[in-house]
PDB file of C-alpha atoms in Angstrom:
ATOM      1  CA  UNK Q   1      -5.820 -14.901 -12.182  1.00 32.00           C
ATOM      2  CA  UNK Q   2      -7.256 -17.032 -15.362  1.00 33.00           C
ATOM      3  CA  UNK Q   3      -5.962 -15.485 -18.668  1.00 37.00           C
ATOM      4  CA  UNK Q   4      -8.062 -14.021 -21.515  1.00 39.00           C
ATOM      5  CA  UNK Q   5      -6.709 -12.537 -25.018  1.00 51.00           C
ATOM      6  CA  UNK Q   6      -6.468  -8.991 -25.133  1.00 80.00           C
ATOM      7  CA  UNK Q   7      -4.634  -5.954 -27.688  1.00 86.00           C
ATOM      8  CA  UNK Q   8      -2.251  -3.088 -27.060  1.00 87.00           C
ATOM      9  CA  UNK Q   9      -1.514  -0.463 -29.234  1.00 89.00           C
ATOM     10  CA  UNK Q  10       1.178   1.464 -29.460  1.00 88.00           C
ATOM     11  CA  UNK Q  11       4.991   1.085 -30.170  1.00 88.00           C
ATOM     12  CA  UNK Q  12       6.187   1.891 -26.891  1.00 88.00           C
ATOM     13  CA  UNK Q  13       4.291   0.174 -25.044  1.00 89.00           C
ATOM     14  CA  UNK Q  14       4.281  -3.665 -27.555  1.00 91.00           C
ATOM     15  CA  UNK Q  15       7.843  -2.832 -27.697  1.00 91.00           C
ATOM     16  CA  UNK Q  16       8.324  -2.921 -23.755  1.00 89.00           C
ATOM     17  CA  UNK Q  17       5.876  -5.961 -23.915  1.00 89.00           C
ATOM     18  CA  UNK Q  18       8.415  -7.606 -25.975  1.00 92.00           C
ATOM     19  CA  UNK Q  19      11.515  -6.542 -23.890  1.00 90.00           C
ATOM     20  CA  UNK Q  20       9.584  -7.745 -20.589  1.00 86.00           C
ATOM     21  CA  UNK Q  21       9.039 -11.527 -21.916  1.00 83.00           C
ATOM     22  CA  UNK Q  22       5.354 -10.879 -21.379  1.00 82.00           C
ATOM     23  CA  UNK Q  23       3.228 -13.520 -23.002  1.00 80.00           C
ATOM     24  CA  UNK Q  24       2.564 -12.422 -26.740  1.00 86.00           C
ATOM     25  CA  UNK Q  25       0.301 -14.446 -29.535  1.00 81.00           C
ATOM     26  CA  UNK Q  26       0.895 -12.328 -32.293  1.00 88.00           C
ATOM     27  CA  UNK Q  27       1.972  -8.870 -33.464  1.00 92.00           C
ATOM     28  CA  UNK Q  28      -0.266  -6.511 -36.100  1.00 92.00           C
ATOM     29  CA  UNK Q  29       1.684  -4.258 -38.312  1.00 91.00           C
ATOM     30  CA  UNK Q  30       0.939  -1.464 -39.879  1.00 89.00           C
ATOM     31  CA  UNK Q  31       1.443  -1.978 -43.707  1.00 87.00           C
ATOM     32  CA  UNK Q  32       4.670   0.195 -45.225  1.00 82.00           C
ATOM     33  CA  UNK Q  33       5.849   0.910 -41.369  1.00 76.00           C
ATOM     34  CA  UNK Q  34       8.866  -1.139 -41.002  1.00 70.00           C
ATOM     35  CA  UNK Q  35      11.123   1.993 -40.240  1.00 74.00           C
ATOM     36  CA  UNK Q  36      12.533   3.091 -36.796  1.00 77.00           C
ATOM     37  CA  UNK Q  37      11.084   2.084 -33.610  1.00 81.00           C
ATOM     38  CA  UNK Q  38       9.364  -0.860 -35.519  1.00 86.00           C
ATOM     39  CA  UNK Q  39      12.116  -2.328 -36.793  1.00 89.00           C
ATOM     40  CA  UNK Q  40      13.209  -3.173 -33.523  1.00 89.00           C
ATOM     41  CA  UNK Q  41       9.314  -4.955 -32.859  1.00 90.00           C
ATOM     42  CA  UNK Q  42       9.566  -6.995 -36.318  1.00 91.00           C
ATOM     43  CA  UNK Q  43      12.911  -8.159 -34.915  1.00 91.00           C
ATOM     44  CA  UNK Q  44      12.819  -8.610 -31.008  1.00 92.00           C
ATOM     45  CA  UNK Q  45       9.145 -10.281 -32.112  1.00 92.00           C
ATOM     46  CA  UNK Q  46      11.187 -12.863 -34.782  1.00 90.00           C
ATOM     47  CA  UNK Q  47      13.940 -13.363 -31.971  1.00 91.00           C
ATOM     48  CA  UNK Q  48      10.919 -14.253 -29.674  1.00 90.00           C
ATOM     49  CA  UNK Q  49       9.458 -16.661 -32.514  1.00 86.00           C
ATOM     50  CA  UNK Q  50       6.053 -14.554 -32.479  1.00 89.00           C
ATOM     51  CA  UNK Q  51       4.015 -14.456 -35.170  1.00 86.00           C
ATOM     52  CA  UNK Q  52       3.590 -10.695 -37.090  1.00 91.00           C
ATOM     53  CA  UNK Q  53       1.441  -9.748 -39.308  1.00 89.00           C
ATOM     54  CA  UNK Q  54       1.683  -6.952 -41.850  1.00 91.00           C
ATOM     55  CA  UNK Q  55      -1.886  -6.032 -42.245  1.00 91.00           C
ATOM     56  CA  UNK Q  56      -3.960  -2.464 -43.499  1.00 90.00           C
ATOM     57  CA  UNK Q  57      -3.694  -0.067 -40.889  1.00 88.00           C
ATOM     58  CA  UNK Q  58      -8.231  -0.394 -40.638  1.00 89.00           C
ATOM     59  CA  UNK Q  59      -7.683  -3.802 -39.491  1.00 89.00           C
ATOM     60  CA  UNK Q  60      -5.059  -2.502 -36.397  1.00 90.00           C
ATOM     61  CA  UNK Q  61      -8.257   0.092 -35.674  1.00 88.00           C
ATOM     62  CA  UNK Q  62     -10.408  -2.766 -34.865  1.00 85.00           C
ATOM     63  CA  UNK Q  63      -8.731  -4.120 -32.326  1.00 85.00           C
ATOM     64  CA  UNK Q  64      -6.279  -1.327 -30.182  1.00 81.00           C
ATOM     65  CA  UNK Q  65      -7.853   1.736 -28.318  1.00 71.00           C
ATOM     66  CA  UNK Q  66      -6.583   5.088 -29.412  1.00 71.00           C
ATOM     67  CA  UNK Q  67      -3.601   6.013 -31.018  1.00 75.00           C
ATOM     68  CA  UNK Q  68      -1.914   2.657 -32.210  1.00 86.00           C
ATOM     69  CA  UNK Q  69       1.193   4.666 -34.077  1.00 87.00           C
ATOM     70  CA  UNK Q  70       0.191   1.306 -36.323  1.00 89.00           C
ATOM     71  CA  UNK Q  71       1.040  -1.725 -34.740  1.00 91.00           C
ATOM     72  CA  UNK Q  72      -0.743  -3.695 -31.571  1.00 92.00           C
ATOM     73  CA  UNK Q  73      -0.019  -6.630 -29.818  1.00 91.00           C
ATOM     74  CA  UNK Q  74      -2.631  -9.463 -28.553  1.00 87.00           C
ATOM     75  CA  UNK Q  75      -1.322 -10.577 -25.170  1.00 83.00           C
ATOM     76  CA  UNK Q  76      -2.418 -12.174 -21.836  1.00 72.00           C
ATOM     77  CA  UNK Q  77      -4.284 -10.258 -19.798  1.00 71.00           C
ATOM     78  CA  UNK Q  78      -2.486  -8.184 -17.619  1.00 79.00           C
ATOM     79  CA  UNK Q  79      -2.191 -10.262 -13.833  1.00 82.00           C
ATOM     80  CA  UNK Q  80      -2.506  -9.046 -10.185  1.00 90.00           C
ATOM     81  CA  UNK Q  81       0.365  -9.404  -7.711  1.00 94.00           C
ATOM     82  CA  UNK Q  82       0.227 -10.264  -4.264  1.00 95.00           C
ATOM     83  CA  UNK Q  83       1.480  -8.158  -1.307  1.00 96.00           C
ATOM     84  CA  UNK Q  84       4.458 -11.314  -1.090  1.00 97.00           C
ATOM     85  CA  UNK Q  85       5.996 -10.523  -3.920  1.00 97.00           C
ATOM     86  CA  UNK Q  86       6.142  -6.846  -3.455  1.00 98.00           C
ATOM     87  CA  UNK Q  87       8.080  -7.738  -0.294  1.00 98.00           C
ATOM     88  CA  UNK Q  88      10.896 -10.557  -2.264  1.00 97.00           C
ATOM     89  CA  UNK Q  89      11.263  -7.482  -4.572  1.00 97.00           C
ATOM     90  CA  UNK Q  90      12.579  -5.451  -2.064  1.00 97.00           C
ATOM     91  CA  UNK Q  91      14.215  -8.258  -0.806  1.00 97.00           C
ATOM     92  CA  UNK Q  92      16.070  -9.816  -3.958  1.00 97.00           C
ATOM     93  CA  UNK Q  93      17.512  -5.263  -4.349  1.00 96.00           C
ATOM     94  CA  UNK Q  94      18.526  -5.068  -0.855  1.00 96.00           C
ATOM     95  CA  UNK Q  95      16.267  -2.185  -0.411  1.00 96.00           C
ATOM     96  CA  UNK Q  96      14.271  -1.494   2.461  1.00 97.00           C
ATOM     97  CA  UNK Q  97      10.197  -1.494   0.903  1.00 97.00           C
ATOM     98  CA  UNK Q  98       8.980   1.600  -0.821  1.00 98.00           C
ATOM     99  CA  UNK Q  99       5.374   0.728  -1.944  1.00 98.00           C
ATOM    100  CA  UNK Q 100       2.399   3.014  -3.246  1.00 98.00           C
ATOM    101  CA  UNK Q 101      -1.048   2.817  -1.763  1.00 97.00           C
ATOM    102  CA  UNK Q 102      -3.814   4.413  -4.094  1.00 95.00           C
ATOM    103  CA  UNK Q 103      -7.130   5.281  -2.279  1.00 92.00           C
ATOM    104  CA  UNK Q 104      -9.479   4.974  -4.829  1.00 85.00           C
ATOM    105  CA  UNK Q 105      -7.847   6.632  -7.667  1.00 90.00           C
ATOM    106  CA  UNK Q 106     -10.013   6.790 -10.840  1.00 87.00           C
ATOM    107  CA  UNK Q 107      -8.588   8.448 -13.627  1.00 90.00           C
ATOM    108  CA  UNK Q 108      -6.478   5.246 -15.719  1.00 90.00           C
ATOM    109  CA  UNK Q 109      -3.760   8.549 -16.742  1.00 92.00           C
ATOM    110  CA  UNK Q 110      -3.055   8.906 -13.249  1.00 93.00           C
ATOM    111  CA  UNK Q 111      -2.854   5.542 -12.474  1.00 94.00           C
ATOM    112  CA  UNK Q 112      -0.254   5.396 -16.251  1.00 94.00           C
ATOM    113  CA  UNK Q 113       1.797   8.031 -15.064  1.00 95.00           C
ATOM    114  CA  UNK Q 114       1.862   7.288 -11.592  1.00 96.00           C
ATOM    115  CA  UNK Q 115       3.686   4.017 -12.823  1.00 96.00           C
ATOM    116  CA  UNK Q 116       5.900   5.601 -15.089  1.00 96.00           C
ATOM    117  CA  UNK Q 117       7.393   7.389 -11.755  1.00 97.00           C
ATOM    118  CA  UNK Q 118       7.210   4.274  -9.291  1.00 97.00           C
ATOM    119  CA  UNK Q 119       9.364   2.640 -12.503  1.00 96.00           C
ATOM    120  CA  UNK Q 120      11.851   5.394 -12.455  1.00 96.00           C
ATOM    121  CA  UNK Q 121      12.177   6.242  -8.883  1.00 97.00           C
ATOM    122  CA  UNK Q 122      13.015   2.077  -7.884  1.00 96.00           C
ATOM    123  CA  UNK Q 123       9.567   1.652  -5.999  1.00 97.00           C
ATOM    124  CA  UNK Q 124       8.254  -1.885  -5.611  1.00 98.00           C
ATOM    125  CA  UNK Q 125       5.026  -2.112  -6.487  1.00 97.00           C
ATOM    126  CA  UNK Q 126       1.772  -0.211  -6.182  1.00 97.00           C
ATOM    127  CA  UNK Q 127      -1.364  -1.036  -4.110  1.00 97.00           C
ATOM    128  CA  UNK Q 128      -5.020  -0.126  -5.277  1.00 94.00           C
ATOM    129  CA  UNK Q 129      -8.210  -1.579  -3.917  1.00 92.00           C
ATOM    130  CA  UNK Q 130     -10.005  -3.838  -5.685  1.00 84.00           C
ATOM    131  CA  UNK Q 131     -13.749  -1.328  -5.767  1.00 82.00           C
ATOM    132  CA  UNK Q 132     -13.927   2.543  -6.394  1.00 80.00           C
ATOM    133  CA  UNK Q 133     -11.027   2.378  -7.982  1.00 85.00           C
ATOM    134  CA  UNK Q 134      -9.235   2.133 -11.666  1.00 85.00           C
ATOM    135  CA  UNK Q 135      -7.808  -1.356 -12.811  1.00 83.00           C
ATOM    136  CA  UNK Q 136      -5.445  -2.469 -15.283  1.00 86.00           C
ATOM    137  CA  UNK Q 137      -6.503  -1.386 -18.512  1.00 81.00           C
ATOM    138  CA  UNK Q 138      -5.597  -0.338 -21.864  1.00 77.00           C
ATOM    139  CA  UNK Q 139      -5.960   2.982 -21.121  1.00 82.00           C
ATOM    140  CA  UNK Q 140      -3.548   2.332 -18.436  1.00 88.00           C
ATOM    141  CA  UNK Q 141      -0.707   0.300 -20.429  1.00 85.00           C
ATOM    142  CA  UNK Q 142      -0.775   3.372 -23.256  1.00 83.00           C
ATOM    143  CA  UNK Q 143      -0.733   6.115 -20.331  1.00 88.00           C
ATOM    144  CA  UNK Q 144       2.573   4.327 -18.269  1.00 91.00           C
ATOM    145  CA  UNK Q 145       4.266   4.243 -21.445  1.00 86.00           C
ATOM    146  CA  UNK Q 146       5.745   0.274 -21.175  1.00 86.00           C
ATOM    147  CA  UNK Q 147       5.711   1.148 -17.492  1.00 91.00           C
ATOM    148  CA  UNK Q 148       2.959  -1.433 -16.535  1.00 91.00           C
ATOM    149  CA  UNK Q 149       4.976  -4.623 -17.437  1.00 88.00           C
ATOM    150  CA  UNK Q 150       7.875  -3.484 -15.370  1.00 92.00           C
ATOM    151  CA  UNK Q 151       5.486  -2.323 -11.652  1.00 95.00           C
ATOM    152  CA  UNK Q 152       3.789  -4.481  -9.875  1.00 95.00           C
ATOM    153  CA  UNK Q 153      -0.155  -3.688  -9.083  1.00 95.00           C
ATOM    154  CA  UNK Q 154      -1.641  -5.054  -6.039  1.00 95.00           C
ATOM    155  CA  UNK Q 155      -5.554  -5.423  -5.542  1.00 91.00           C
ATOM    156  CA  UNK Q 156      -6.648  -5.900  -2.534  1.00 93.00           C
ATOM    157  CA  UNK Q 157     -10.328  -5.919  -0.882  1.00 90.00           C
ATOM    158  CA  UNK Q 158      -9.503  -3.554   1.928  1.00 93.00           C
ATOM    159  CA  UNK Q 159      -7.430  -0.450   2.418  1.00 95.00           C
ATOM    160  CA  UNK Q 160      -7.325   0.158   5.489  1.00 94.00           C
ATOM    161  CA  UNK Q 161      -6.708  -3.414   6.862  1.00 96.00           C
ATOM    162  CA  UNK Q 162      -4.113  -3.949   4.136  1.00 97.00           C
ATOM    163  CA  UNK Q 163      -2.118  -0.865   6.144  1.00 97.00           C
ATOM    164  CA  UNK Q 164      -2.402  -2.593   9.541  1.00 97.00           C
ATOM    165  CA  UNK Q 165      -0.561  -5.298   7.557  1.00 97.00           C
ATOM    166  CA  UNK Q 166       1.615  -3.612   6.177  1.00 98.00           C
ATOM    167  CA  UNK Q 167       2.587  -1.482   9.344  1.00 98.00           C
ATOM    168  CA  UNK Q 168       2.527  -5.694  11.764  1.00 97.00           C
ATOM    169  CA  UNK Q 169       5.316  -6.171   9.142  1.00 97.00           C
ATOM    170  CA  UNK Q 170       7.322  -3.387   9.217  1.00 97.00           C
ATOM    171  CA  UNK Q 171       6.204  -0.526   7.354  1.00 98.00           C
ATOM    172  CA  UNK Q 172       5.480   2.914   8.177  1.00 98.00           C
ATOM    173  CA  UNK Q 173       2.693   4.872   6.408  1.00 97.00           C
ATOM    174  CA  UNK Q 174       2.696   8.248   4.697  1.00 96.00           C
ATOM    175  CA  UNK Q 175      -0.264   9.989   3.910  1.00 94.00           C
ATOM    176  CA  UNK Q 176      -0.750  13.209   2.376  1.00 89.00           C
ATOM    177  CA  UNK Q 177      -2.828  15.587   4.000  1.00 84.00           C
ATOM    178  CA  UNK Q 178      -2.875  19.760   3.262  1.00 76.00           C
ATOM    179  CA  UNK Q 179      -4.063  20.063   7.078  1.00 75.00           C
ATOM    180  CA  UNK Q 180      -2.118  19.933   9.955  1.00 69.00           C
ATOM    181  CA  UNK Q 181       0.425  17.596   8.812  1.00 84.00           C
ATOM    182  CA  UNK Q 182       4.134  17.967   8.522  1.00 92.00           C
ATOM    183  CA  UNK Q 183       6.209  19.384   5.622  1.00 93.00           C
ATOM    184  CA  UNK Q 184       7.006  16.059   2.751  1.00 93.00           C
ATOM    185  CA  UNK Q 185      10.306  17.388   3.027  1.00 94.00           C
ATOM    186  CA  UNK Q 186      10.793  16.670   6.912  1.00 93.00           C
ATOM    187  CA  UNK Q 187      10.018  12.411   5.902  1.00 93.00           C
ATOM    188  CA  UNK Q 188      12.601  10.044   7.006  1.00 94.00           C
ATOM    189  CA  UNK Q 189      12.851   7.806   3.736  1.00 94.00           C
ATOM    190  CA  UNK Q 190      15.228   5.472   5.305  1.00 93.00           C
ATOM    191  CA  UNK Q 191      12.293   3.448   6.657  1.00 95.00           C
ATOM    192  CA  UNK Q 192      10.634   0.709   5.247  1.00 97.00           C
ATOM    193  CA  UNK Q 193       7.595   2.856   4.000  1.00 97.00           C
ATOM    194  CA  UNK Q 194       4.575   3.321   2.091  1.00 98.00           C
ATOM    195  CA  UNK Q 195       3.083   6.586   0.252  1.00 97.00           C
ATOM    196  CA  UNK Q 196      -0.417   6.211   0.185  1.00 96.00           C
ATOM    197  CA  UNK Q 197      -2.221   9.119  -2.362  1.00 93.00           C
ATOM    198  CA  UNK Q 198      -5.318  10.224  -2.107  1.00 87.00           C
ATOM    199  CA  UNK Q 199      -8.535   9.916  -4.930  1.00 81.00           C
ATOM    200  CA  UNK Q 200      -8.931  13.432  -6.900  1.00 74.00           C
ATOM    201  CA  UNK Q 201     -10.980  15.685  -5.443  1.00 75.00           C
ATOM    202  CA  UNK Q 202     -11.846  14.028  -2.447  1.00 79.00           C
ATOM    203  CA  UNK Q 203      -8.405  13.252  -0.833  1.00 82.00           C
ATOM    204  CA  UNK Q 204      -7.694   9.809   1.027  1.00 87.00           C
ATOM    205  CA  UNK Q 205     -10.604   8.427   3.112  1.00 88.00           C
ATOM    206  CA  UNK Q 206     -11.139   9.141   6.782  1.00 89.00           C
ATOM    207  CA  UNK Q 207     -10.300   5.558   7.977  1.00 92.00           C
ATOM    208  CA  UNK Q 208      -7.403   5.556   5.448  1.00 93.00           C
ATOM    209  CA  UNK Q 209      -6.081   8.682   6.736  1.00 92.00           C
ATOM    210  CA  UNK Q 210      -6.433   7.386  10.230  1.00 93.00           C
ATOM    211  CA  UNK Q 211      -4.397   4.547   9.965  1.00 95.00           C
ATOM    212  CA  UNK Q 212      -1.337   6.503   8.773  1.00 95.00           C
ATOM    213  CA  UNK Q 213       1.613   6.835  10.934  1.00 96.00           C
ATOM    214  CA  UNK Q 214       2.225  10.307   9.899  1.00 95.00           C
ATOM    215  CA  UNK Q 215       0.765  12.858   7.588  1.00 94.00           C
ATOM    216  CA  UNK Q 216       3.201  15.266   5.365  1.00 93.00           C
ATOM    217  CA  UNK Q 217       1.943  18.025   2.321  1.00 89.00           C
ATOM    218  CA  UNK Q 218       3.685  19.679   0.080  1.00 90.00           C
ATOM    219  CA  UNK Q 219       4.166  23.315   0.544  1.00 87.00           C
ATOM    220  CA  UNK Q 220       2.086  25.549  -1.740  1.00 85.00           C
ATOM    221  CA  UNK Q 221       2.674  29.466  -2.277  1.00 85.00           C
ATOM    222  CA  UNK Q 222       0.731  30.029  -5.400  1.00 85.00           C
ATOM    223  CA  UNK Q 223      -2.891  30.862  -5.475  1.00 82.00           C
ATOM    224  CA  UNK Q 224      -3.794  27.176  -6.980  1.00 78.00           C
ATOM    225  CA  UNK Q 225      -4.881  25.413  -3.540  1.00 73.00           C
ATOM    226  CA  UNK Q 226      -4.096  21.432  -5.396  1.00 75.00           C
ATOM    227  CA  UNK Q 227      -2.023  19.531  -7.143  1.00 81.00           C
ATOM    228  CA  UNK Q 228      -3.160  16.436  -9.778  1.00 84.00           C
ATOM    229  CA  UNK Q 229      -2.735  13.517  -8.154  1.00 89.00           C
ATOM    230  CA  UNK Q 230      -0.137  11.827 -10.168  1.00 92.00           C
ATOM    231  CA  UNK Q 231       1.945  15.534 -10.277  1.00 92.00           C
ATOM    232  CA  UNK Q 232       2.087  14.664  -6.154  1.00 91.00           C
ATOM    233  CA  UNK Q 233       2.391  11.500  -6.682  1.00 94.00           C
ATOM    234  CA  UNK Q 234       5.799  12.135  -8.110  1.00 95.00           C
ATOM    235  CA  UNK Q 235       7.147  14.547  -6.253  1.00 95.00           C
ATOM    236  CA  UNK Q 236       6.744  12.270  -2.803  1.00 96.00           C
ATOM    237  CA  UNK Q 237       8.001   9.400  -5.122  1.00 97.00           C
ATOM    238  CA  UNK Q 238      11.436  11.152  -6.020  1.00 97.00           C
ATOM    239  CA  UNK Q 239      11.923  12.756  -2.255  1.00 96.00           C
ATOM    240  CA  UNK Q 240      11.797   9.165  -1.144  1.00 97.00           C
ATOM    241  CA  UNK Q 241      14.502   8.523  -4.313  1.00 97.00           C
ATOM    242  CA  UNK Q 242      16.780  11.963  -3.081  1.00 95.00           C
ATOM    243  CA  UNK Q 243      17.035  11.018   0.440  1.00 95.00           C
ATOM    244  CA  UNK Q 244      17.812   6.823  -0.746  1.00 95.00           C
ATOM    245  CA  UNK Q 245      20.224   7.493  -2.577  1.00 92.00           C
ATOM    246  CA  UNK Q 246      22.425  11.109  -2.024  1.00 88.00           C
ATOM    247  CA  UNK Q 247      25.092  12.617  -3.791  1.00 85.00           C
ATOM    248  CA  UNK Q 248      28.366  11.646  -3.519  1.00 70.00           C
ATOM    249  CA  UNK Q 249      30.574  14.823  -2.426  1.00 57.00           C
TER     250      UNK Q 249
END
């Protein structure tokens, strides 16, 4: 993907961008902010020979979105990966592939939150569609609190066709569906698998649902009939983690 310049703001996002080795052009730090985490930012930037400029806070306000906490980094735009990169990550770790497929998820905060959990449980990557879906924006980066630097995201033209390709390459597809499906605790997480998370409100599309090998649901005994997409995704991802990493007796 062609690169262009962009800005990320916030202490943790900037710190993780530095730690990950991402290409950074310069860092702006608000005057008088060289304390705590900011000292780590400045030290790492100097180690990587990245230009650090101490400027009035209003200058950072102009280039960084939201609550930037007095620091912003000018970085190369986030790039997308290929499916082969996800398989390679799993192979390098000696693990069965574990991917997350997001079917037309639109909320950048949900995507950022899902990225945080995907990183926490060791998922090998996330797959999103090119159309009718949130992309890798600065809002997503902020919500991910740095996880965007570590979780590869693949953007595909057609989710259902991609699911077919994954199945041909040995993956089993688990979709989330409230009606007529199995309890998520029955899922065989030892398989090479992908979890499909539907969009906010609508859930999975019909074509995507039909392509799934298994349909699972999260049982609920309260009055609320559904969970936030990122919450549901987190519960399912941790179920995979729990079954793949049992406690030793």
